[in-house]
Tab-separated table of C-alpha atoms in Angstrom:
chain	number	residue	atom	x	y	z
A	23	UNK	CA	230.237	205.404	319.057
A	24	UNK	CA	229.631	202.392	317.401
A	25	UNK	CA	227.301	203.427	315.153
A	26	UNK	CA	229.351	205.456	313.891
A	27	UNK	CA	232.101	203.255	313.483
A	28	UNK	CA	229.914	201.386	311.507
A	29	UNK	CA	229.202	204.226	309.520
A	30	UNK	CA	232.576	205.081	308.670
A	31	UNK	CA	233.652	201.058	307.544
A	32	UNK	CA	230.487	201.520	305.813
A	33	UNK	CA	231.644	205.182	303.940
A	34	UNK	CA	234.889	203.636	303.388
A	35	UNK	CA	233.586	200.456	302.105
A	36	UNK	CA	231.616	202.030	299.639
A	37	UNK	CA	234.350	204.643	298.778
A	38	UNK	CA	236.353	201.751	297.765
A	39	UNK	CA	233.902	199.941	295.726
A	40	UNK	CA	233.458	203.306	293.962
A	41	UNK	CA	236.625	203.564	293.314
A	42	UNK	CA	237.042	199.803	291.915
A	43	UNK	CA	234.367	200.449	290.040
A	44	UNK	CA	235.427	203.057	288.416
A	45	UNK	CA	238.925	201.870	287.794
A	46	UNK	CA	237.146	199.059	286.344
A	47	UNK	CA	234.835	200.756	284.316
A	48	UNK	CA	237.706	203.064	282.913
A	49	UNK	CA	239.588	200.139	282.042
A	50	UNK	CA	236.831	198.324	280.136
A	51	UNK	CA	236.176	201.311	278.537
A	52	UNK	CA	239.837	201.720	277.489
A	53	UNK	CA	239.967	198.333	276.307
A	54	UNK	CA	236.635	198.744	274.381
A	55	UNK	CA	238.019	201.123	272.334
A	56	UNK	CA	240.545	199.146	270.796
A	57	UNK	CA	239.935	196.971	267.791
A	58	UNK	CA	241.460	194.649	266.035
A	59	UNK	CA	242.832	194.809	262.136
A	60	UNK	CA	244.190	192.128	259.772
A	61	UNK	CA	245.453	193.314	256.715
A	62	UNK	CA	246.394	190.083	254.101
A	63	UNK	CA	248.304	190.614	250.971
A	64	UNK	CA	247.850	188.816	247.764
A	65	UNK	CA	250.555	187.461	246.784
A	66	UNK	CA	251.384	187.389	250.632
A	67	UNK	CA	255.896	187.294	249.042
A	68	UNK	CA	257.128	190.765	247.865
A	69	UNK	CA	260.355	191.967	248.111
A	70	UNK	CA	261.341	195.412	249.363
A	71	UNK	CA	257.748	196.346	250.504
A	72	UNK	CA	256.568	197.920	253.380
A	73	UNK	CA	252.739	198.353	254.864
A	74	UNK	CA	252.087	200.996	257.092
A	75	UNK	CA	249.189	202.380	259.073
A	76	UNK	CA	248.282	205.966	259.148
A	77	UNK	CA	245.332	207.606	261.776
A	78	UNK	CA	243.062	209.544	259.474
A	79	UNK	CA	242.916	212.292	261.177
A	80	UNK	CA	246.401	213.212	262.784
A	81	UNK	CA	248.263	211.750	260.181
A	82	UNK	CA	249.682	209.575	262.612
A	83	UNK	CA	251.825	206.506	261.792
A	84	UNK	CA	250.484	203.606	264.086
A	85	UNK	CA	252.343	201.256	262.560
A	86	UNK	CA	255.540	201.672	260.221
A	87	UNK	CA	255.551	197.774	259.214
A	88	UNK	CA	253.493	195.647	259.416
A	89	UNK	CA	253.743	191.567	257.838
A	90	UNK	CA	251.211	190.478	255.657
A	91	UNK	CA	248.912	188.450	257.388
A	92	UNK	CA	249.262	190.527	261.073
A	93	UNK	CA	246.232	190.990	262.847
A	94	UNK	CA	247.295	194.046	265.306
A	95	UNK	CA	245.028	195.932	267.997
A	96	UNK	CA	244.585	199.935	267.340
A	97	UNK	CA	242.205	202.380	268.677
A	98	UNK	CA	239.264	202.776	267.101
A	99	UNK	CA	238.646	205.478	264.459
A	100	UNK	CA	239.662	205.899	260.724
A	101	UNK	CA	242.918	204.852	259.220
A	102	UNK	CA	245.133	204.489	255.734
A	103	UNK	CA	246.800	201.147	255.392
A	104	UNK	CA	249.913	202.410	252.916
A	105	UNK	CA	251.247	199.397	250.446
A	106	UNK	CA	254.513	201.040	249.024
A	107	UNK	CA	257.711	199.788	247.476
A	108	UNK	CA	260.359	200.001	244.931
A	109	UNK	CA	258.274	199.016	241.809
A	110	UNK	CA	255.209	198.962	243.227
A	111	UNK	CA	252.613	201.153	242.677
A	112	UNK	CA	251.455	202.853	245.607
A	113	UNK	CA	247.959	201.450	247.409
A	114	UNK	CA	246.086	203.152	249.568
A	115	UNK	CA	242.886	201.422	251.141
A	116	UNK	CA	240.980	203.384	253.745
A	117	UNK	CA	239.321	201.416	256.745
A	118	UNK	CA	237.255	202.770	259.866
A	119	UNK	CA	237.041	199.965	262.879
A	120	UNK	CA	234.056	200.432	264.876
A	121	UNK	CA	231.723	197.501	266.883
A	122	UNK	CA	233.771	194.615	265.281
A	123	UNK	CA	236.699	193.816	263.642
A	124	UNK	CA	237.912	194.214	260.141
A	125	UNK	CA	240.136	192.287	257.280
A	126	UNK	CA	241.472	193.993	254.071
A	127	UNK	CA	243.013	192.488	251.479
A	128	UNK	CA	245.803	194.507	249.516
A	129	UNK	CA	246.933	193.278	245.871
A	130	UNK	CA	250.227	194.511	244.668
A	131	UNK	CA	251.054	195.717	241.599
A	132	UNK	CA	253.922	197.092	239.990
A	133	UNK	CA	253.826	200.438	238.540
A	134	UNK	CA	253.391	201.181	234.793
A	135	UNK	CA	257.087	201.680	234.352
A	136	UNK	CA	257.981	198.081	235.600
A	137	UNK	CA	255.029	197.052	233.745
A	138	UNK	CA	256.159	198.324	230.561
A	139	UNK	CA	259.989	196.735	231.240
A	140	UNK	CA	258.422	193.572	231.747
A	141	UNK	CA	255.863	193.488	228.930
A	142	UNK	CA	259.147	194.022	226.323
A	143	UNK	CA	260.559	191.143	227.385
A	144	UNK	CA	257.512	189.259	227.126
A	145	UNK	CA	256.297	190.528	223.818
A	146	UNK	CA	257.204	187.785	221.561
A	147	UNK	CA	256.241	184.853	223.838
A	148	UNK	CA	252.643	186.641	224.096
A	149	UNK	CA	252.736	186.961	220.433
A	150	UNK	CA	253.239	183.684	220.068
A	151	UNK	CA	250.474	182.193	222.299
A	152	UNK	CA	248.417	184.210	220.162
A	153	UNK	CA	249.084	183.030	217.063
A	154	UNK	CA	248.842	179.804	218.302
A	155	UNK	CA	245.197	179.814	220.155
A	156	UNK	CA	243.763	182.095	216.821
A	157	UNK	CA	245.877	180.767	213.476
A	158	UNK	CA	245.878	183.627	210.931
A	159	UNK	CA	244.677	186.340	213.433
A	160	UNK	CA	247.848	188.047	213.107
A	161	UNK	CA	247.519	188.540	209.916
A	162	UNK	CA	243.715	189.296	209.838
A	163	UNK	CA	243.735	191.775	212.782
A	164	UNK	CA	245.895	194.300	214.145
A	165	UNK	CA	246.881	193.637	217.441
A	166	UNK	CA	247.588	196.854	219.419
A	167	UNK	CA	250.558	196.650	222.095
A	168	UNK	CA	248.938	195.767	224.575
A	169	UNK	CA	249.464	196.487	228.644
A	170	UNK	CA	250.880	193.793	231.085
A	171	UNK	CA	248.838	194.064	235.178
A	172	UNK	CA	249.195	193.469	238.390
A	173	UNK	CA	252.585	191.853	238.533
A	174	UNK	CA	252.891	191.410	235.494
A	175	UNK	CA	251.012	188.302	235.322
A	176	UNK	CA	247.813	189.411	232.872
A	177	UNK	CA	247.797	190.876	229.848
A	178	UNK	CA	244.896	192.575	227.474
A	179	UNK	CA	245.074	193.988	224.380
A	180	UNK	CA	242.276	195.000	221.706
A	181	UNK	CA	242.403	193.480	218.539
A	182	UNK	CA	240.862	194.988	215.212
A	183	UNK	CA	240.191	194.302	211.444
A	184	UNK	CA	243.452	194.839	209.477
A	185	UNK	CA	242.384	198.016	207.244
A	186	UNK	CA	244.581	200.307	205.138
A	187	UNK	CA	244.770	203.975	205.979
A	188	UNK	CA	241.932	205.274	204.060
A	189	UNK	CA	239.180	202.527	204.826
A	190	UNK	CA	240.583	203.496	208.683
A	191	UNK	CA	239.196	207.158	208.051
A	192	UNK	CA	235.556	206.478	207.629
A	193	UNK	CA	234.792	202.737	208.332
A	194	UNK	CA	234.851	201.712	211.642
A	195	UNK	CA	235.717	198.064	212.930
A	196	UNK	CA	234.445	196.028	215.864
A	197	UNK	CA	237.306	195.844	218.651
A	198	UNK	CA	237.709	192.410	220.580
A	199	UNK	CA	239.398	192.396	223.611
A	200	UNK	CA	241.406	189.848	224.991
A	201	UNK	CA	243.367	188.955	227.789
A	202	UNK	CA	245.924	186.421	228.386
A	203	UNK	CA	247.877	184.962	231.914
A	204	UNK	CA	251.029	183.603	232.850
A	205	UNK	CA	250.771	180.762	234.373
A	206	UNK	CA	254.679	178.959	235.314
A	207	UNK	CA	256.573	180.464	232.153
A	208	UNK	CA	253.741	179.877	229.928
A	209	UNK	CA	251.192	182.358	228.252
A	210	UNK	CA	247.991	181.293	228.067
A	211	UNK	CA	244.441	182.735	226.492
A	212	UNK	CA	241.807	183.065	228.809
A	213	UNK	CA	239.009	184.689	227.163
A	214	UNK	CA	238.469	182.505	224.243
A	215	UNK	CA	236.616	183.532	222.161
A	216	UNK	CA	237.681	187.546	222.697
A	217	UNK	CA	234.921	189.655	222.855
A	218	UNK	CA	233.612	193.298	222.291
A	219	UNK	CA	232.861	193.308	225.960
A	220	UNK	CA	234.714	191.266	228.527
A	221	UNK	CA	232.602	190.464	231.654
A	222	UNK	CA	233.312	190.380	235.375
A	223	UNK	CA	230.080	187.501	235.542
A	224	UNK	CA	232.083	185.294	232.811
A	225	UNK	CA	235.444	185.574	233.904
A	226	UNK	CA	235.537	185.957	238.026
A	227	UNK	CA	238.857	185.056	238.181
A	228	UNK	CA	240.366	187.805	236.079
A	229	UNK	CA	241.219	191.318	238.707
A	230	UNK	CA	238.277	193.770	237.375
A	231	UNK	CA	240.682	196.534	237.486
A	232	UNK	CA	242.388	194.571	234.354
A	233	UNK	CA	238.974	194.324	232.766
A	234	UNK	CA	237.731	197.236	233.072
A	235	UNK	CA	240.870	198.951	231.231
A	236	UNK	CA	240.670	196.321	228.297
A	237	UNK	CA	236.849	197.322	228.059
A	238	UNK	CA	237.765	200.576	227.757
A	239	UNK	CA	236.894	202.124	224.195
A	240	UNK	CA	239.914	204.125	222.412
A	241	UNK	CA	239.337	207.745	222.960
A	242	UNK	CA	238.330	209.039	219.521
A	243	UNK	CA	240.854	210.889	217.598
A	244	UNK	CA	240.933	214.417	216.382
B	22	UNK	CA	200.001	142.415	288.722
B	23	UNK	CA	202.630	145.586	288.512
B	24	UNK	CA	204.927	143.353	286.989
B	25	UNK	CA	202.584	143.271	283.865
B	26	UNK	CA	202.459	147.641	283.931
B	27	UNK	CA	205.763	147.603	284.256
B	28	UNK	CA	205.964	145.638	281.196
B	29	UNK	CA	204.276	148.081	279.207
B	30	UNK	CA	205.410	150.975	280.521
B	31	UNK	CA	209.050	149.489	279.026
B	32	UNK	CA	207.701	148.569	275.908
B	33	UNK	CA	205.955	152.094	275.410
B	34	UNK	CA	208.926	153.436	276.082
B	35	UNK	CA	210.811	151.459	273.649
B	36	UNK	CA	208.074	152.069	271.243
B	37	UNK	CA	208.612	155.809	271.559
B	38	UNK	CA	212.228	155.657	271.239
B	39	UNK	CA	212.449	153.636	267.887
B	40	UNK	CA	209.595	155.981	266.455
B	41	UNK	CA	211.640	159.079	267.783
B	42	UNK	CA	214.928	158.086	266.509
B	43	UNK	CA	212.734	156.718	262.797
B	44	UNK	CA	211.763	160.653	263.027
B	45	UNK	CA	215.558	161.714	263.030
B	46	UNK	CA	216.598	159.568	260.821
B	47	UNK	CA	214.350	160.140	258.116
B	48	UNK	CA	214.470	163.592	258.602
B	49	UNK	CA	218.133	163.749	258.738
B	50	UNK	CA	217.528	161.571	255.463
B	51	UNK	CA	214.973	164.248	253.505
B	52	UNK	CA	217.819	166.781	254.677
B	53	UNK	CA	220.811	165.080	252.953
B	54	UNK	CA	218.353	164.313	249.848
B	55	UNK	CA	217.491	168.041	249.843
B	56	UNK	CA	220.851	169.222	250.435
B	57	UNK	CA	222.576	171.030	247.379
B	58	UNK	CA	219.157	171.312	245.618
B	59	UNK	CA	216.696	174.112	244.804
B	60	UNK	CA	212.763	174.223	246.014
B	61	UNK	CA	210.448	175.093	243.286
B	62	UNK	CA	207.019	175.913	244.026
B	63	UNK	CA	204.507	175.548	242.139
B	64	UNK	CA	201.306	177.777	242.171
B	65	UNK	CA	198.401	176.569	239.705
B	66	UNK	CA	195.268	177.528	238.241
B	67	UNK	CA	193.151	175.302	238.440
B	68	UNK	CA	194.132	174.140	241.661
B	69	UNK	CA	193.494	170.689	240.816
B	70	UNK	CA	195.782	171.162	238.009
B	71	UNK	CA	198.825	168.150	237.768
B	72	UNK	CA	202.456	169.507	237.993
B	73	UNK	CA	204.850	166.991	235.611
B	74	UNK	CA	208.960	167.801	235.718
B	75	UNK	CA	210.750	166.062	232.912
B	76	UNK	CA	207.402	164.022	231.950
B	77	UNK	CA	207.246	162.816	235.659
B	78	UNK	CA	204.520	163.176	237.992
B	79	UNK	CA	205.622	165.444	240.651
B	80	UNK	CA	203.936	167.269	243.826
B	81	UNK	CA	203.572	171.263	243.823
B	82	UNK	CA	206.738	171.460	245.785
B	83	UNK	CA	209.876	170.225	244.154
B	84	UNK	CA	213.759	169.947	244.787
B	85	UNK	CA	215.703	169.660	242.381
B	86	UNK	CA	219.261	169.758	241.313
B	87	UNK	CA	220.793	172.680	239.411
B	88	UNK	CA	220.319	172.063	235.633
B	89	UNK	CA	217.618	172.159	232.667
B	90	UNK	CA	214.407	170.924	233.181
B	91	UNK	CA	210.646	171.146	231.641
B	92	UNK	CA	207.431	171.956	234.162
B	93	UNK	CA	204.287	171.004	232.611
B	94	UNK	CA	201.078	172.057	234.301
B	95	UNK	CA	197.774	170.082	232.252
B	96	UNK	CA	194.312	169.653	233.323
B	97	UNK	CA	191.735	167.900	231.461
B	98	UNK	CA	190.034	170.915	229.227
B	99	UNK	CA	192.477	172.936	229.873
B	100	UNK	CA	195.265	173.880	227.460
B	101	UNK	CA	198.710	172.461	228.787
B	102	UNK	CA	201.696	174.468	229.479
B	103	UNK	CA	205.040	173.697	229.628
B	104	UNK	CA	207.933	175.835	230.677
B	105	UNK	CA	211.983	175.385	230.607
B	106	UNK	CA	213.306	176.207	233.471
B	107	UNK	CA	217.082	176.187	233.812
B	108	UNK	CA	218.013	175.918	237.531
B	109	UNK	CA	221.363	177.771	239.506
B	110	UNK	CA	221.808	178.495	242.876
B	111	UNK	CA	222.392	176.626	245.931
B	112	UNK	CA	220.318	175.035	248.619
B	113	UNK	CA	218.910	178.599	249.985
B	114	UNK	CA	217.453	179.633	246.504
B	115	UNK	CA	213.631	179.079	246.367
B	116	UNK	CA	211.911	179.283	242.838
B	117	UNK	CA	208.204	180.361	243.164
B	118	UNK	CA	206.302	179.760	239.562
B	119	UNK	CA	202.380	180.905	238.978
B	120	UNK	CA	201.099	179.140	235.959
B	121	UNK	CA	197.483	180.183	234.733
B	122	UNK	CA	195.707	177.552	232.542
B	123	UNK	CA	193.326	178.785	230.111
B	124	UNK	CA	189.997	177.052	229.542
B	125	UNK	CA	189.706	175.091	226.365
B	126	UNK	CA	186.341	173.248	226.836
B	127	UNK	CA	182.946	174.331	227.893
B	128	UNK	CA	183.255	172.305	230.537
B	129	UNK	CA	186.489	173.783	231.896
B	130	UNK	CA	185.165	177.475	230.825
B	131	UNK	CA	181.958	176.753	233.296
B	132	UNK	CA	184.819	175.850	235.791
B	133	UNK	CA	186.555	178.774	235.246
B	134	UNK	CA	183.648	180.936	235.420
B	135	UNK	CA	182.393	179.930	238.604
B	136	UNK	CA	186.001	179.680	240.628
B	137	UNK	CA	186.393	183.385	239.246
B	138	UNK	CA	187.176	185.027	243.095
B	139	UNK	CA	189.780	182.350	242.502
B	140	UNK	CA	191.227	182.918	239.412
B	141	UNK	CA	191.620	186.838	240.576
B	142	UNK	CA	192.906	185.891	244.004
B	143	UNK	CA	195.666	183.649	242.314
B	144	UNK	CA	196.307	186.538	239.474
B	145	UNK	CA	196.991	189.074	242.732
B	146	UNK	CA	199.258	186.822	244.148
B	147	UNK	CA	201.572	186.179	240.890
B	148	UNK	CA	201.127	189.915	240.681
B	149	UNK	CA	202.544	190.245	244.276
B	150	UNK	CA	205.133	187.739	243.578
B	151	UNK	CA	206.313	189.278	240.066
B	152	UNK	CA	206.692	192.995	241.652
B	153	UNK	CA	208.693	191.586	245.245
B	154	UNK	CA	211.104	189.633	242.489
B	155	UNK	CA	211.341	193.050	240.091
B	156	UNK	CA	212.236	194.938	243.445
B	157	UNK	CA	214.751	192.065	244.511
B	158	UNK	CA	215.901	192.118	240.999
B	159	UNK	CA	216.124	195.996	240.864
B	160	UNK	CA	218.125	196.178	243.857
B	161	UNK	CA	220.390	193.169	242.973
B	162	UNK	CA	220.999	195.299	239.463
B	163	UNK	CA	220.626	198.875	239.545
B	164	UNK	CA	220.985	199.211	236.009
B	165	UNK	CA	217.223	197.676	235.532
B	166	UNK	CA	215.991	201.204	236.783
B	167	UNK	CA	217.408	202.572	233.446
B	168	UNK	CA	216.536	199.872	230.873
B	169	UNK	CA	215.325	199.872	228.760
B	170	UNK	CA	216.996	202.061	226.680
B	171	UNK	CA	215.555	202.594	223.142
B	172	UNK	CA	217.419	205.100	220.688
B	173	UNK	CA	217.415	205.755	216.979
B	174	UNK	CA	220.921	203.428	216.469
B	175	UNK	CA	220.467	200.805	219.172
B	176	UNK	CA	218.417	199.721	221.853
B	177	UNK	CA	219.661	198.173	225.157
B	178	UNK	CA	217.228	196.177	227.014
B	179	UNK	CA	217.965	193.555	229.344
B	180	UNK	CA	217.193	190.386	230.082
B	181	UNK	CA	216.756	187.863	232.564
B	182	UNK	CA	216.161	184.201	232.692
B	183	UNK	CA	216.508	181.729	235.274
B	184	UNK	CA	218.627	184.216	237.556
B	185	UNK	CA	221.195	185.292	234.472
B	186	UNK	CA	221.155	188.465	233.991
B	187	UNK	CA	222.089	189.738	230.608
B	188	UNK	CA	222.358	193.417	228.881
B	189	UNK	CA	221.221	192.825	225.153
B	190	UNK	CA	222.628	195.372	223.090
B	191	UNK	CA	220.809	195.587	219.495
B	192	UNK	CA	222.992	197.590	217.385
B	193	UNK	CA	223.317	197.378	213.081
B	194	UNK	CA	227.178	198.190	213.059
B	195	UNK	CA	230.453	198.610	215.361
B	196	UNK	CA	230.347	202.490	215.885
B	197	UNK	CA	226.409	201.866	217.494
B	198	UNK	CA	227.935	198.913	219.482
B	199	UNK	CA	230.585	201.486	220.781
B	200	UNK	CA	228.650	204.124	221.391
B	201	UNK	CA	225.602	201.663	223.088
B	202	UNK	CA	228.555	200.950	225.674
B	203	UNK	CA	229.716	204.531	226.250
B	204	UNK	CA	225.573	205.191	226.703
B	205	UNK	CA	225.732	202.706	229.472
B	206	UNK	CA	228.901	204.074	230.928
B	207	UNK	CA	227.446	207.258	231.111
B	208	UNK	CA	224.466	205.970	232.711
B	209	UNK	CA	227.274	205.152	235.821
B	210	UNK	CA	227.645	201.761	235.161
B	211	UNK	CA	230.259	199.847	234.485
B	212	UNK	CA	229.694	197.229	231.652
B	213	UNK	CA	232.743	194.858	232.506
B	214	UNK	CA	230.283	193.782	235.852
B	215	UNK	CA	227.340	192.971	233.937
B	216	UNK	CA	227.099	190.180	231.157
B	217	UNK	CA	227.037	191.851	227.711
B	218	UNK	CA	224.991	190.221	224.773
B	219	UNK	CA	225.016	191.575	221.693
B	220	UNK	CA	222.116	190.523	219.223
B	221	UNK	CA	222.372	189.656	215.681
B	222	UNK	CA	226.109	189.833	215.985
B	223	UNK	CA	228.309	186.760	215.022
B	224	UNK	CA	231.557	186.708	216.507
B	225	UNK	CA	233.909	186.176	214.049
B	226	UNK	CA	236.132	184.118	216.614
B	227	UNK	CA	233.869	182.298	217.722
B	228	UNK	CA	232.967	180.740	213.746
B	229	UNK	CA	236.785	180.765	213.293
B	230	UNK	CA	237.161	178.066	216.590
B	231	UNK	CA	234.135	176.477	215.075
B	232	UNK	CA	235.619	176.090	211.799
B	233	UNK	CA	238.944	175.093	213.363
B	234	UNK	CA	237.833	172.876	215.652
B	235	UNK	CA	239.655	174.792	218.776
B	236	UNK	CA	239.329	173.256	222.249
């Protein structure tokens, strides 16, 4: 009789260890597979933007809008973090959390339309830091139009030796790229000399995705 | 009797305790000298070769601080040689230099002649040394795999001194220096994340600021 009382406290004892350990393995597990993501925005200020999170694989949004900066806690597994807004061109940066937990960065930029808006206004006051860093380059070299980035804070352009039409047919002419940034209201050069190539290694501070479109070479024409 | 062990026993361990923290502090000291500065080694040939930096007498190791300097490596007999190093990097870089002096004398040739297990055994390890950096370097910059690149209208080639890596395009006119950059593209890499240099080219920019006297 009392053995087997024993033996029953015993049974149950163990049944409910079992079943604590169990609950508490299940929730370790459940919190295991959670991670954590921060997703920082530079410039952190933009108006009328929104970032959202997407799972990969069900298209799911996780989160409609999140604040630059936010570090939130999602499931583990592959996601799209979404930058989109009114002017903005759209960014899409893919990110898989695993063992540990991750950080992306998005940079803004306003779409080629805005771009374009805002170069025309700025035009002349490019122009004119120009001419003022290189006297008599306007004159010597063409200057093409040029394209404004990011948010509208950079600007490259390609300049070339001033040729008439026919020496343009069959001589060809070095083309020096150069890139400018506003800094306050002001224009300034920031690749002086301009070169035939501009380099990542020399200039860390300008976005590569603004280099590598000044470096590009004009498609030849037919 | 045990006053007089007692004695000791507090003045050995005051002994021990001044040399121990002497130990700290100079090596906390060596530390903050060292700190911000790049080891050289020196390997030399012969081994009882004298290392100089800057004219200075100097051991085989060295720390120094980023910037030019001049290594000279002489032995009596032996023909000097002097190399310009320009240093980067920060505290973690290590520079490891094998310099080989040649016999000039008989006496330094009979030297030579009987240290020659040496000579081979120090010509292995620069050999060792030069391939682990060419692997380092190749998987630091890919683009070393495919350089270099000799054609009919330019040549790229690359170089690299003192850590600086540098893509040397040598091309007679602007179409070759065009196309040299499309060859590279189409190799798959980028040239705006690599430093371009293109030889026997003056940029005309560059003479203008010159001539100007531009900031």
């Amino acid at each position: 009789m009392n053995s087997n009382t024993s033996f029953r406290r015993l049974a149950i004892l163990l049944t409910i260890l079992s079943i604590v350990s169990g609950g508490m393995y299940a929730a370790w597990s459940y919190m295991q597979s959670f991670q954590y993501l921060t997703v920082k925005q530079e410039p952190a200020s933009t108006t009328g933007t929104t970032i959202s999170i997407i799972q990969e694989n069900s298209k799911e949004v996780v989160a409609s809008s999140i604040s630059p900066g936010e570090t939130i806690k999602i499931k583990k597994g592959s996601y799209r973090v979404r930058f989109t807004g009114n002017s903005y061109r759209e960014e899409v940066i893919e990110v898989t959390l695993d063992s540990k937990p991750e950080t992306i960065t998005i940079t803004p930029s306003y779409t080629s339309k805005k771009l374009s808006e805002t170069l025309h206004s700025e035009r002349s006051a490019i122009r004119e830091a120009i001419d003022k860093k290189f006297p008599g380059a306007t004159q010597s070299y063409t200057i093409e139009p040029g394209k404004l980035y990011m948010l509208g804070e950079w600007y490259g352009t390609k300049l070339y030796v001033k040729q008439s039409p026919e020496q343009a047919r069959t001589n060809y002419v070095d083309i020096f790229r150069l890139v400018l940034k506003k800094e306050g209201s002001t224009w300034r050069v920031i690749t002086d000399p301009p070169q035939l190539i501009l380099s990542s290694v020399v200039h860390p501070e300008i976005p590569r995705e603004v280099l590598v479109d000044v470096n590009k070479n004009p498609e030849p024409s037919t | 009797m045990h006053s007089s062990s007692s004695g000791r026993k507090k003045l050995f361990i005051t002994l021990a305790g001044i040399t121990i923290l002497l130990l700290i502090f100079m090596g906390v000291l060596q530390l903050t000298q060292r700190r911000g500065k790049v080891r050289i080694n020196v390997y030399k040939m012969p081994s009882f070769a004298t290392v100089s930096v800057n004219g200075q007498s100097s051991s085989d190791t060295l720390y120094v601080s980023p910037g030019k300097l001049t290594l000279t490596v002489s032995a009596d007999g032996f023909e000097s040689v002097e190399k310009e190093l320009e240093v980067s990097g920060g505290s973690n870089h290590v520079i490891e230099e094998f310099i080989s002096l040649t016999p000039q004398s008989d006496d330094a040739l009979e030297w030579v002649n009987s240290n020659a297990a040496a000579y081979q055994s120090f010509e292995q390890k620069a050999q060792q040394s030069y391939q682990t950096e060419s692997e380092e370097m190749a998987s630091r910059y890919p683009i070393i795999q495919d350089l270099p690149y000799r054609g009919d209208l330019y040549n790229i080639e690359y170089s690299l001194d003192n850590d600086e890596f540098r893509i040397q395009i040598e091309a007679d006119g602007p179409l070759e220096r065009q196309v040299a950059i499309e060859r590279i593209k189409s190799m798959g890499y980028e040239p705006s994340d690599y430093y371009v240099e293109f030889l026997h080219f003056d940029n005309p920019f560059t003479s203008r600021n010159e001539a100007l006297g531009s900031e």
